[in-house]
Backbone as a chain_set.jsonl record, in Angstrom:
{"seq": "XXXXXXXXXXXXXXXXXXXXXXXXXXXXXXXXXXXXXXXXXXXXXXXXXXXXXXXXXXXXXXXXXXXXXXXXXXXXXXXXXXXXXXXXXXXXXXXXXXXXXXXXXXXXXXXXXXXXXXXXXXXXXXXXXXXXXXXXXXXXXXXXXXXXXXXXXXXXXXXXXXXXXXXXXXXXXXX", "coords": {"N": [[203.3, 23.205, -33.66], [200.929, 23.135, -34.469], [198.066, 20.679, -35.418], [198.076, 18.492, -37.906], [196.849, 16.732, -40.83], [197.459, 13.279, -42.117], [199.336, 11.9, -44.961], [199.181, 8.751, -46.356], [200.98, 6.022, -47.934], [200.849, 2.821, -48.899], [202.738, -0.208, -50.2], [204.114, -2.796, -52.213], [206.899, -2.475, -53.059], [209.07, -1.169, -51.449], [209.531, 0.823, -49.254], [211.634, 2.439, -48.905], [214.208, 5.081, -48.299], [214.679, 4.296, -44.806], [213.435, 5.654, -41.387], [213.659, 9.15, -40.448], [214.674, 10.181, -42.89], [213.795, 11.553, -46.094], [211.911, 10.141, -48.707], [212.799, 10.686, -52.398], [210.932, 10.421, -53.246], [208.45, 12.323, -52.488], [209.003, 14.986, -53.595], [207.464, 14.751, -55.646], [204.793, 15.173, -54.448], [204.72, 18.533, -53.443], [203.095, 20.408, -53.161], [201.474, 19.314, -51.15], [203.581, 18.979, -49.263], [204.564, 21.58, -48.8], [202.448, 22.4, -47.171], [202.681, 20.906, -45.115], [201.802, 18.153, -44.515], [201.714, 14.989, -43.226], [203.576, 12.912, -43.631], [203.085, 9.272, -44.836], [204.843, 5.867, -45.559], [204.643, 2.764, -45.964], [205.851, -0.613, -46.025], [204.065, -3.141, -47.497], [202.197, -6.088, -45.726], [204.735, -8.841, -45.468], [207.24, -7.252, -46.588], [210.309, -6.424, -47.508], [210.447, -4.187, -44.734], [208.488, -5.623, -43.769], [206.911, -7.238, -41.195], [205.593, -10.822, -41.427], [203.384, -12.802, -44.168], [203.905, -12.038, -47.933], [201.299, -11.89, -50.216], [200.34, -12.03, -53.065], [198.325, -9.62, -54.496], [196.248, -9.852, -52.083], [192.752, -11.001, -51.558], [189.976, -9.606, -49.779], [188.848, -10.931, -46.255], [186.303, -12.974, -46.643], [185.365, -13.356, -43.629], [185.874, -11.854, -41.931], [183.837, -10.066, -40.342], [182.955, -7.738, -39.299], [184.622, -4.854, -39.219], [184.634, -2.645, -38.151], [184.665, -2.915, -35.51], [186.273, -2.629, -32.654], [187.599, -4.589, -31.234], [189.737, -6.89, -32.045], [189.589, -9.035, -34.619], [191.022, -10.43, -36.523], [193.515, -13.059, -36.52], [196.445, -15.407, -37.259], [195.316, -16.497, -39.572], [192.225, -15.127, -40.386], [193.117, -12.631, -42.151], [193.778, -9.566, -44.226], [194.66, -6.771, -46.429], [193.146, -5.035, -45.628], [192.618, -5.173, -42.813], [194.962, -5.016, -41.88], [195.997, -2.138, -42.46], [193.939, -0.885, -41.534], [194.895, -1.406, -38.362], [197.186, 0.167, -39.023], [196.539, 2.778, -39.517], [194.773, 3.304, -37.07], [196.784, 3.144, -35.484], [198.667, 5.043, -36.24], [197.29, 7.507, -35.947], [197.234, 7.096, -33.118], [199.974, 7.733, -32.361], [201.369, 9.527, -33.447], [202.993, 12.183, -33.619], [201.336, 15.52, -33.907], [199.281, 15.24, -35.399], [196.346, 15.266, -36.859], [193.99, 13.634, -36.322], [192.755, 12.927, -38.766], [193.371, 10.937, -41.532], [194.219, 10.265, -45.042], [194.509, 8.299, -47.966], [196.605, 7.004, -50.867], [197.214, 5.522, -54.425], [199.119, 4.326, -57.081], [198.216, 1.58, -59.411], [199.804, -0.962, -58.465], [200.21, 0.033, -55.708], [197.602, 1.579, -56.143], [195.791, -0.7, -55.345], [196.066, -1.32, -52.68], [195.309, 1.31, -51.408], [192.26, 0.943, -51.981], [192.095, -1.244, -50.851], [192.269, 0.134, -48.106], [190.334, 1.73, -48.126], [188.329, -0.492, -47.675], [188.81, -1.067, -45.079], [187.595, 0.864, -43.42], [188.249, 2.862, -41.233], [187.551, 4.823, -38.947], [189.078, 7.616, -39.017], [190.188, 7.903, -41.31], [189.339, 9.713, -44.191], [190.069, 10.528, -47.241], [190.538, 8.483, -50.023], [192.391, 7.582, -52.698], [192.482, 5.655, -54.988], [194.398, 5.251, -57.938], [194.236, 3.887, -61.343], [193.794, 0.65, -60.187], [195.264, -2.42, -59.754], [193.075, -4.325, -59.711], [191.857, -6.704, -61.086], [193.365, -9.266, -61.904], [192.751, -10.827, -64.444], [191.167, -9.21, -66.129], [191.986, -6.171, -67.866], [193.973, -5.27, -66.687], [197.748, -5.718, -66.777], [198.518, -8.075, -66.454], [196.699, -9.491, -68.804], [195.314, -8.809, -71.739], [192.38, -7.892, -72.593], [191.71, -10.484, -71.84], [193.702, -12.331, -73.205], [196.618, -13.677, -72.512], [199.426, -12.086, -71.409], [202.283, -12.639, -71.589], [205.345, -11.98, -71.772], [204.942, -9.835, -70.057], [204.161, -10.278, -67.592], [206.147, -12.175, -66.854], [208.314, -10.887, -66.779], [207.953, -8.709, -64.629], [206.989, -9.813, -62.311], [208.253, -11.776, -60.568], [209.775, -9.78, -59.888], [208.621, -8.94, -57.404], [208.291, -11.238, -55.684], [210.346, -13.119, -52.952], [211.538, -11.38, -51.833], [211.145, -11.409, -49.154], [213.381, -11.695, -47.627], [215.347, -10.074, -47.895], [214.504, -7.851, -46.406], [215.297, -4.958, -45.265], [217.049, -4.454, -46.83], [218.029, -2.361, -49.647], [217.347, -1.74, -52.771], [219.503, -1.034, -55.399], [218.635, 2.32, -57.018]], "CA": [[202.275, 23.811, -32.82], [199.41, 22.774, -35.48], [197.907, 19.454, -36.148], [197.905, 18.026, -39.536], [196.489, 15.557, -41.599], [198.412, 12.559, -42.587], [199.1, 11.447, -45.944], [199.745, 7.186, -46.51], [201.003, 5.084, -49.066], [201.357, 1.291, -48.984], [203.417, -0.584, -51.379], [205.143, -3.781, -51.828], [207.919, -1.904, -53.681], [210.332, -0.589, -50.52], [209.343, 2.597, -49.061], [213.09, 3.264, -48.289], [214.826, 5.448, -46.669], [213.515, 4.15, -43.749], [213.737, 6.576, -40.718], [213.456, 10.321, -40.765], [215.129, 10.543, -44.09], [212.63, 11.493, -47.006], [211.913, 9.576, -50.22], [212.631, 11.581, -53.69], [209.364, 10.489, -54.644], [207.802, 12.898, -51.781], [208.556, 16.63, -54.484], [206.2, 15.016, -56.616], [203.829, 15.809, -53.893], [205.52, 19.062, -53.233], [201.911, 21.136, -52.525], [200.903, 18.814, -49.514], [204.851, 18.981, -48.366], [204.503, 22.399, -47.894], [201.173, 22.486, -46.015], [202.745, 20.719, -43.632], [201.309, 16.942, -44.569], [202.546, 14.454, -42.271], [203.67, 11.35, -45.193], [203.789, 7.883, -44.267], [205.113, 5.177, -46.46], [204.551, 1.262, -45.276], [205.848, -1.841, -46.86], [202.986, -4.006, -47.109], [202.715, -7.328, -44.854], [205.603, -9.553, -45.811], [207.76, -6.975, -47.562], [211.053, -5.601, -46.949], [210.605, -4.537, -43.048], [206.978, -5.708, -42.735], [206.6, -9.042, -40.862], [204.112, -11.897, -42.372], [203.787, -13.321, -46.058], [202.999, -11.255, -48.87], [200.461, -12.473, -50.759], [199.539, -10.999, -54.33], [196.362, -9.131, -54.397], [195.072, -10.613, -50.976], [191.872, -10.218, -51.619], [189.22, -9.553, -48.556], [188.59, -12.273, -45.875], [184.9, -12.587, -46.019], [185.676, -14.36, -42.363], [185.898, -10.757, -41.631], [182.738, -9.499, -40.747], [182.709, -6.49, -38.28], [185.774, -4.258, -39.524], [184.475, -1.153, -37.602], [184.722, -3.071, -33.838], [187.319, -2.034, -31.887], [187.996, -5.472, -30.637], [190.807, -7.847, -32.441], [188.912, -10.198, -35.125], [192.016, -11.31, -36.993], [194.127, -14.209, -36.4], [196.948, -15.947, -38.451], [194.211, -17.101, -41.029], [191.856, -13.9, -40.698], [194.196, -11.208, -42.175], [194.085, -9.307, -45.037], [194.955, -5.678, -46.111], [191.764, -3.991, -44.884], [192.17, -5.258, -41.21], [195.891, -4.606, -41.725], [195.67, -0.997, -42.928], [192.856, -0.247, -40.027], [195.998, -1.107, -37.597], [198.343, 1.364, -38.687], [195.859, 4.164, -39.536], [194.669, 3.673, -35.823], [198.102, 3.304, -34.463], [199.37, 6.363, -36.994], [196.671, 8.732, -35.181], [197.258, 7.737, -31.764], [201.412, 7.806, -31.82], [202.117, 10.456, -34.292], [202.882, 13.297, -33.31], [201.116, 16.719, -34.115], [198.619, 14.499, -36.751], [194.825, 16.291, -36.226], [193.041, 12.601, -36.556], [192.395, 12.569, -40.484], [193.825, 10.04, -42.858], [194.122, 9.899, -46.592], [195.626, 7.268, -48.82], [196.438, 7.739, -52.131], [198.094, 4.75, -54.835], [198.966, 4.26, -58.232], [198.693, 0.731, -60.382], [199.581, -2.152, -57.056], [199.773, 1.061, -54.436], [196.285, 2.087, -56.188], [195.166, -1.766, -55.179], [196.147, -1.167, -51.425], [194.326, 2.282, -51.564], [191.28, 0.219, -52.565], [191.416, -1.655, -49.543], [192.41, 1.017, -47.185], [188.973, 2.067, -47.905], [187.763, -1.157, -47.213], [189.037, -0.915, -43.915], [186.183, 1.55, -42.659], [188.789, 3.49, -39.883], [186.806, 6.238, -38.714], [190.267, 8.629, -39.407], [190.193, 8.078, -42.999], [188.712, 10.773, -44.652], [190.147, 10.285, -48.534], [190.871, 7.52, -50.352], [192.931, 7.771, -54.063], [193.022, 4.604, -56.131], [194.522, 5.495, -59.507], [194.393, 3.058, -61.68], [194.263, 0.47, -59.267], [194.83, -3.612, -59.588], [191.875, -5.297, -59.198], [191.515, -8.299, -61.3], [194.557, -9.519, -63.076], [192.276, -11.182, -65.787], [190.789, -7.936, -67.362], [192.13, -4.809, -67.225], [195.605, -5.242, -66.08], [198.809, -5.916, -67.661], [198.915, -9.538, -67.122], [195.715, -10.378, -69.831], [194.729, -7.87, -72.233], [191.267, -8.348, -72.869], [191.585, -12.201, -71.819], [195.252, -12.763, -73.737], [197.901, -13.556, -71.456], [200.387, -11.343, -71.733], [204.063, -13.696, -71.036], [206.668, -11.207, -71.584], [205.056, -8.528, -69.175], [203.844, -11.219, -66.399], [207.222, -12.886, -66.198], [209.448, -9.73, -66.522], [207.327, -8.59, -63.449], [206.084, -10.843, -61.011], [209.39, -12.298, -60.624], [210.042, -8.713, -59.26], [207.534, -9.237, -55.7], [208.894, -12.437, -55.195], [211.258, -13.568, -52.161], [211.896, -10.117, -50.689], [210.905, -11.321, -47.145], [214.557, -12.646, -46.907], [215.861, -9.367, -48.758], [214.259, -7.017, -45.22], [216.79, -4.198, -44.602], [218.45, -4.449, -48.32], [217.587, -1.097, -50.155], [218.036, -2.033, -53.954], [219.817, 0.552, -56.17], [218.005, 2.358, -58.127]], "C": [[200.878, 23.58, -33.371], [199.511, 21.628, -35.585], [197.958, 19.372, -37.448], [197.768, 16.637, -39.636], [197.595, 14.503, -42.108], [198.114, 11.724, -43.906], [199.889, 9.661, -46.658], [199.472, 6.488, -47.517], [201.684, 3.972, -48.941], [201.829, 0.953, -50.238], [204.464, -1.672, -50.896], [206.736, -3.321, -52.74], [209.337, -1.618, -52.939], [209.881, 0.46, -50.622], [210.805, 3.261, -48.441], [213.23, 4.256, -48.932], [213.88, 4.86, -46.003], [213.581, 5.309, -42.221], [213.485, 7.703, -40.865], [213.618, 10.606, -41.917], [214.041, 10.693, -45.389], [213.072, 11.315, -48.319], [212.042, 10.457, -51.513], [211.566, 11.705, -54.066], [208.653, 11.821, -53.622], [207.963, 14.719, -52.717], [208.022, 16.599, -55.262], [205.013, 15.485, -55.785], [204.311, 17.026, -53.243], [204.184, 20.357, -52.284], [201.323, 20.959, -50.835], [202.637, 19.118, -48.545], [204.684, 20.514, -47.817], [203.383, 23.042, -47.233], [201.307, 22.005, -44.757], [201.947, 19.308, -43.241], [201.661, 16.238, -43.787], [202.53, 13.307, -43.088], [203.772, 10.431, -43.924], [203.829, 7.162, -45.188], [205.024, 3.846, -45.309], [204.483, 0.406, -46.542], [204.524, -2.822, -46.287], [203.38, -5.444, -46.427], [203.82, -8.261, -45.969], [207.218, -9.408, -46.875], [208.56, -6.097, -47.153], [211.154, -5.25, -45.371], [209.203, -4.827, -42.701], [207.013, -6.922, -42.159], [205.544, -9.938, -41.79], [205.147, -12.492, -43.619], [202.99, -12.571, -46.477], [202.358, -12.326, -49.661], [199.857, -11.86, -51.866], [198.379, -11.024, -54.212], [195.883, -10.079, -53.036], [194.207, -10.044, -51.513], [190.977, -10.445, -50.169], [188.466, -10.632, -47.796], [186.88, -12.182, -45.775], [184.839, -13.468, -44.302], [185.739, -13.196, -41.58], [184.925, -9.816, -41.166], [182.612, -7.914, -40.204], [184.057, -5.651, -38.421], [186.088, -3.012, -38.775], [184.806, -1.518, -36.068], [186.152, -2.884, -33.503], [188.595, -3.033, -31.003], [188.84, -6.439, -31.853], [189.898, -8.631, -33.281], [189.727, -11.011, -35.794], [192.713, -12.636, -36.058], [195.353, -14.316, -37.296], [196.134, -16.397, -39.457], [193.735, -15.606, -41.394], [192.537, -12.847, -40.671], [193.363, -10.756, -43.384], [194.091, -7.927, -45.257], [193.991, -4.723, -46.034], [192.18, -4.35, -43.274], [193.907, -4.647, -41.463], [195.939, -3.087, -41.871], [194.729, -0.215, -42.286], [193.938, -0.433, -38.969], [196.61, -0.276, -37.906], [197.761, 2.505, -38.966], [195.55, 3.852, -38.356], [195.916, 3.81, -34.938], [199.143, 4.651, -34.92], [198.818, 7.59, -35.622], [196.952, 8.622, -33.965], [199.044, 7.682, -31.25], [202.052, 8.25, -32.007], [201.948, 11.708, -33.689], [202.055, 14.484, -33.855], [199.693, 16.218, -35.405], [197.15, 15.028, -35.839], [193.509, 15.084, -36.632], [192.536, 12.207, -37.889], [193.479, 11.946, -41.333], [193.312, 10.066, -44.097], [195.416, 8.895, -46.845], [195.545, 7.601, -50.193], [197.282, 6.478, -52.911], [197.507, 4.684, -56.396], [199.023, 2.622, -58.626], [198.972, -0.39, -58.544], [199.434, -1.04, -56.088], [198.392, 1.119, -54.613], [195.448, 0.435, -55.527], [194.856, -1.844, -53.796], [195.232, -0.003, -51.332], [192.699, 2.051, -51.639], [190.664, -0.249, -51.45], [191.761, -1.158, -48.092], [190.584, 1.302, -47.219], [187.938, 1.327, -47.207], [187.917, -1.583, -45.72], [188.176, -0.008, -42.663], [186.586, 2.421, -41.181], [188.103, 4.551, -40.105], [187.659, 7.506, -39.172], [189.988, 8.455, -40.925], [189.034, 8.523, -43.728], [188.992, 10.715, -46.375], [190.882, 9.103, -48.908], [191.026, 7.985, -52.258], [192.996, 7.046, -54.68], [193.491, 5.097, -57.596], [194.877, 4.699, -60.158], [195.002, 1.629, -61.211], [194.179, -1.123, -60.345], [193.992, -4.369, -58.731], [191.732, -6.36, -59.668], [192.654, -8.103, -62.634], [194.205, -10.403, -64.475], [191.753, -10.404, -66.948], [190.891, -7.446, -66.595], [193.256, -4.38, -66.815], [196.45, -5.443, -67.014], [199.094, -7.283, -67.352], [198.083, -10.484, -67.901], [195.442, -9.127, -70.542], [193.179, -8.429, -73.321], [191.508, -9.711, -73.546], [193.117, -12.774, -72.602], [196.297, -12.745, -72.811], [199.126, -12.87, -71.967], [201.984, -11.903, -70.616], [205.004, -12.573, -70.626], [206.078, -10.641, -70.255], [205.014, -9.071, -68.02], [205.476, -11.444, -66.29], [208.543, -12.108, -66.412], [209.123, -8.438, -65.201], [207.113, -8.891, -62.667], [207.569, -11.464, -60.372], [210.136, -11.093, -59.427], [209.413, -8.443, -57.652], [208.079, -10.312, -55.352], [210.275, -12.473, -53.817], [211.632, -12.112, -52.036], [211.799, -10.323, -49.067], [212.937, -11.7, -46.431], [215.085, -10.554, -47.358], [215.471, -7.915, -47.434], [215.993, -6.207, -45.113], [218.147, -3.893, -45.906], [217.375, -3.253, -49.063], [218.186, -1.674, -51.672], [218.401, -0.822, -54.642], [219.009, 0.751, -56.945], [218.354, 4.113, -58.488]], "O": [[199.848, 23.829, -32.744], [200.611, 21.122, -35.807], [197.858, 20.411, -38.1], [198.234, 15.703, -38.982], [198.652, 14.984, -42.516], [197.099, 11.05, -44.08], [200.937, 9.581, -47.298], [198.378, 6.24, -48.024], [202.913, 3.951, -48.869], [201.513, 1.567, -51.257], [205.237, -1.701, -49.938], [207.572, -4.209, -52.9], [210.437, -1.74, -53.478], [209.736, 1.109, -51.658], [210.967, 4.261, -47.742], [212.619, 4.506, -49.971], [212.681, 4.784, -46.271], [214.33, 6.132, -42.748], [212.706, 7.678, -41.818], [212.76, 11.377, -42.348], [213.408, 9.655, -45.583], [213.987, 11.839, -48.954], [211.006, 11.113, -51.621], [211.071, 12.533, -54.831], [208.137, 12.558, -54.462], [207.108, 15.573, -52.478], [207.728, 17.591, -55.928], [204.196, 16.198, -56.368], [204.441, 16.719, -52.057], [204.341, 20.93, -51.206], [200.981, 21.697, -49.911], [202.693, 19.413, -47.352], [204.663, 20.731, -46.606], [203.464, 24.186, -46.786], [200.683, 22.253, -43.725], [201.498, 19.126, -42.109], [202.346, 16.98, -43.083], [201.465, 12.711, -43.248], [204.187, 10.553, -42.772], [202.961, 7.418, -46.023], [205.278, 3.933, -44.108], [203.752, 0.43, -47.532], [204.158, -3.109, -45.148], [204.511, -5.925, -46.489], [203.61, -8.275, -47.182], [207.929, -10.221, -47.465], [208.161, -5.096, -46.557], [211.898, -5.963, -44.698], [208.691, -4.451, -41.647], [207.209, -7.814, -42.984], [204.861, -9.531, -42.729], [206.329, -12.623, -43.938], [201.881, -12.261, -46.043], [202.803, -13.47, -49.755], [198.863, -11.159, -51.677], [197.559, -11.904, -53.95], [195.109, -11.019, -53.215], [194.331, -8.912, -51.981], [191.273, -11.414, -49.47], [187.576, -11.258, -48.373], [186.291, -11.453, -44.976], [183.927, -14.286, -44.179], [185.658, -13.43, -40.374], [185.094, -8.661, -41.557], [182.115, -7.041, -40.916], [184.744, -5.867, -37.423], [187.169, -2.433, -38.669], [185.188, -0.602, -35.34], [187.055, -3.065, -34.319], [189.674, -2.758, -30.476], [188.05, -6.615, -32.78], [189.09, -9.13, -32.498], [189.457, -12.211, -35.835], [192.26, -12.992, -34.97], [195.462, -13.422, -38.134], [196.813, -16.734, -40.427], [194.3, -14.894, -42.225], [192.713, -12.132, -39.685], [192.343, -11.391, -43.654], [193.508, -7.386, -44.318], [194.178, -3.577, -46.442], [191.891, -3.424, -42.516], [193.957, -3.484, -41.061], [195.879, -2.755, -40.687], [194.677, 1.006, -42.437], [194.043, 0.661, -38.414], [196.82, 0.453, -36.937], [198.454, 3.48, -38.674], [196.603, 4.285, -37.888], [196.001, 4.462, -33.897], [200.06, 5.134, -34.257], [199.465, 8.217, -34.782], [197.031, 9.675, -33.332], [199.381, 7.608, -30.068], [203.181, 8.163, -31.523], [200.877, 12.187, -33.314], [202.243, 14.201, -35.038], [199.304, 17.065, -36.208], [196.974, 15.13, -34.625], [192.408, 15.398, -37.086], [191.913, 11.154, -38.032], [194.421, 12.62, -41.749], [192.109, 9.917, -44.31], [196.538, 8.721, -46.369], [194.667, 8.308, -50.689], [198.221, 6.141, -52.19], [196.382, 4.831, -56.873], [200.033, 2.138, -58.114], [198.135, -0.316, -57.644], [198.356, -1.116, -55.498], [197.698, 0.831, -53.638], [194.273, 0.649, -55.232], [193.761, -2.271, -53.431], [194.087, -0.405, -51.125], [191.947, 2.983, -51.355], [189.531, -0.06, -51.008], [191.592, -1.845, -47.085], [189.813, 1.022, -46.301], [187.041, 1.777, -46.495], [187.149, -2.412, -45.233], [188.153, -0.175, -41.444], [185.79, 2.664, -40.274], [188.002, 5.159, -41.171], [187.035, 8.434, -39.688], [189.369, 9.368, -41.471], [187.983, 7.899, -43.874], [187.926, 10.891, -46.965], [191.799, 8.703, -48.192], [190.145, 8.511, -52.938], [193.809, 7.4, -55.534], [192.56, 5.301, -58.375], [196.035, 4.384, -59.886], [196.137, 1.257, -61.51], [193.448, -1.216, -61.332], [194.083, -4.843, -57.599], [191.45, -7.256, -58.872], [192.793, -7.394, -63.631], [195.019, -10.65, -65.364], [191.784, -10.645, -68.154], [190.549, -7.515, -65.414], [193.512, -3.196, -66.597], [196.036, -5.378, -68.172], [200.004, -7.769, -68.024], [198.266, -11.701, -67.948], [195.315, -8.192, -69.752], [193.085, -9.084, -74.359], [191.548, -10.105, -74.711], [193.425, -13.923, -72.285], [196.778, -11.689, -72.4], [199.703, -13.25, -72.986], [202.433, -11.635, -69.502], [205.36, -12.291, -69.481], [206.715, -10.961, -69.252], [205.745, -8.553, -67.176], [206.025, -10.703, -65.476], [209.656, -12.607, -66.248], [209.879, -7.505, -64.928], [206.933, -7.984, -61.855], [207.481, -11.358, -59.148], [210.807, -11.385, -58.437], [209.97, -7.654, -56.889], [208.486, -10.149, -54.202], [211.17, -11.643, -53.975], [212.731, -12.159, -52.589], [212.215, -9.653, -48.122], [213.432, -11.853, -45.315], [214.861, -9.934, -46.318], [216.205, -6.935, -47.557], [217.153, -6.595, -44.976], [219.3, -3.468, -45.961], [216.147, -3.312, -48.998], [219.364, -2.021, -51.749], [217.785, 0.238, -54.541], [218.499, -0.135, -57.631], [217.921, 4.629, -59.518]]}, "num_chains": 1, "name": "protein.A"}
């Protein structure tokens, strides 16, 4: 009978369950659950059930110019996860039920990277934006250079891990 705010987190990780069923990770946020949050979880483009190719760190098309118009500027070339991430926060608010027009995102570490460019997405609904410790530049600052040293083991006991999932859609890995 009340609207509510909706709370979204992208991730190339698997946001399974998919369907009504809710993620374990959702009683770490246990405050917003019982306010009555409305979660959404989305695999990012090319991952698990998203269509496309993922693409580490897209970073922002400058081909992109007008992010706020209302009218279509993408293409197959002009993508990336600011124009993507302005589609489903506008298609969240107008198909969700009981949702009172305000978006937040919130991500840690690659989620915090998407979070980043949720912002850069400029949807009028989105009201907070969370990066926590987000990936931004995998040369400093991250775990695959530590100040400029490539770091082998951690890169290639990782990365390895994003890879070829587009075939893998609909497979929930154990964990």
């Amino acid at each position: 009978s009340q609207a509510h705010p909706i709370l979204m987190n992208r991730t190339p990780y698997n946001c399974a369950p998919y369907g009504d069923q809710m993620s374990l990770g959702i009683y770490s946020k246990i405050h917003f659950f019982e306010n009555n949050y409305i979660f959404v979880y989305q695999d990012v483009r090319g991952r698990f059930h998203s269509e496309g190719e993922f693409v580490q760190v897209r970073p922002l098309n400058k081909n992109i110019t007008d992010r706020t118009s209302k009218k279509a500027l993408k293409d197959k070339v002009n993508i990336d996860e600011a124009t993507d991430t302005y589609d489903t926060v506008d298609w969240l608010v107008k198909n969700v039920a009981n949702n009172n027009g305000n978006v937040g995102t919130w991500g840690i570490s690659y989620d915090g990277f998407y979070a980043t460019m949720t912002a850069s997405s400029a949807h009028p609904a989105l009201k907070a934006v969370s990066p926590q410790a987000p990936v931004t530049d995998w040369f400093r600052g991250d775990d695959r250079h530590h100040n400029g040293a490539f770091t082998f083991l951690q890169t290639t006991n990782f990365l390895p891990s994003l890879e070829g999932e587009k075939q893998g859609r609909g497979v929930t890995p154990d964990i």
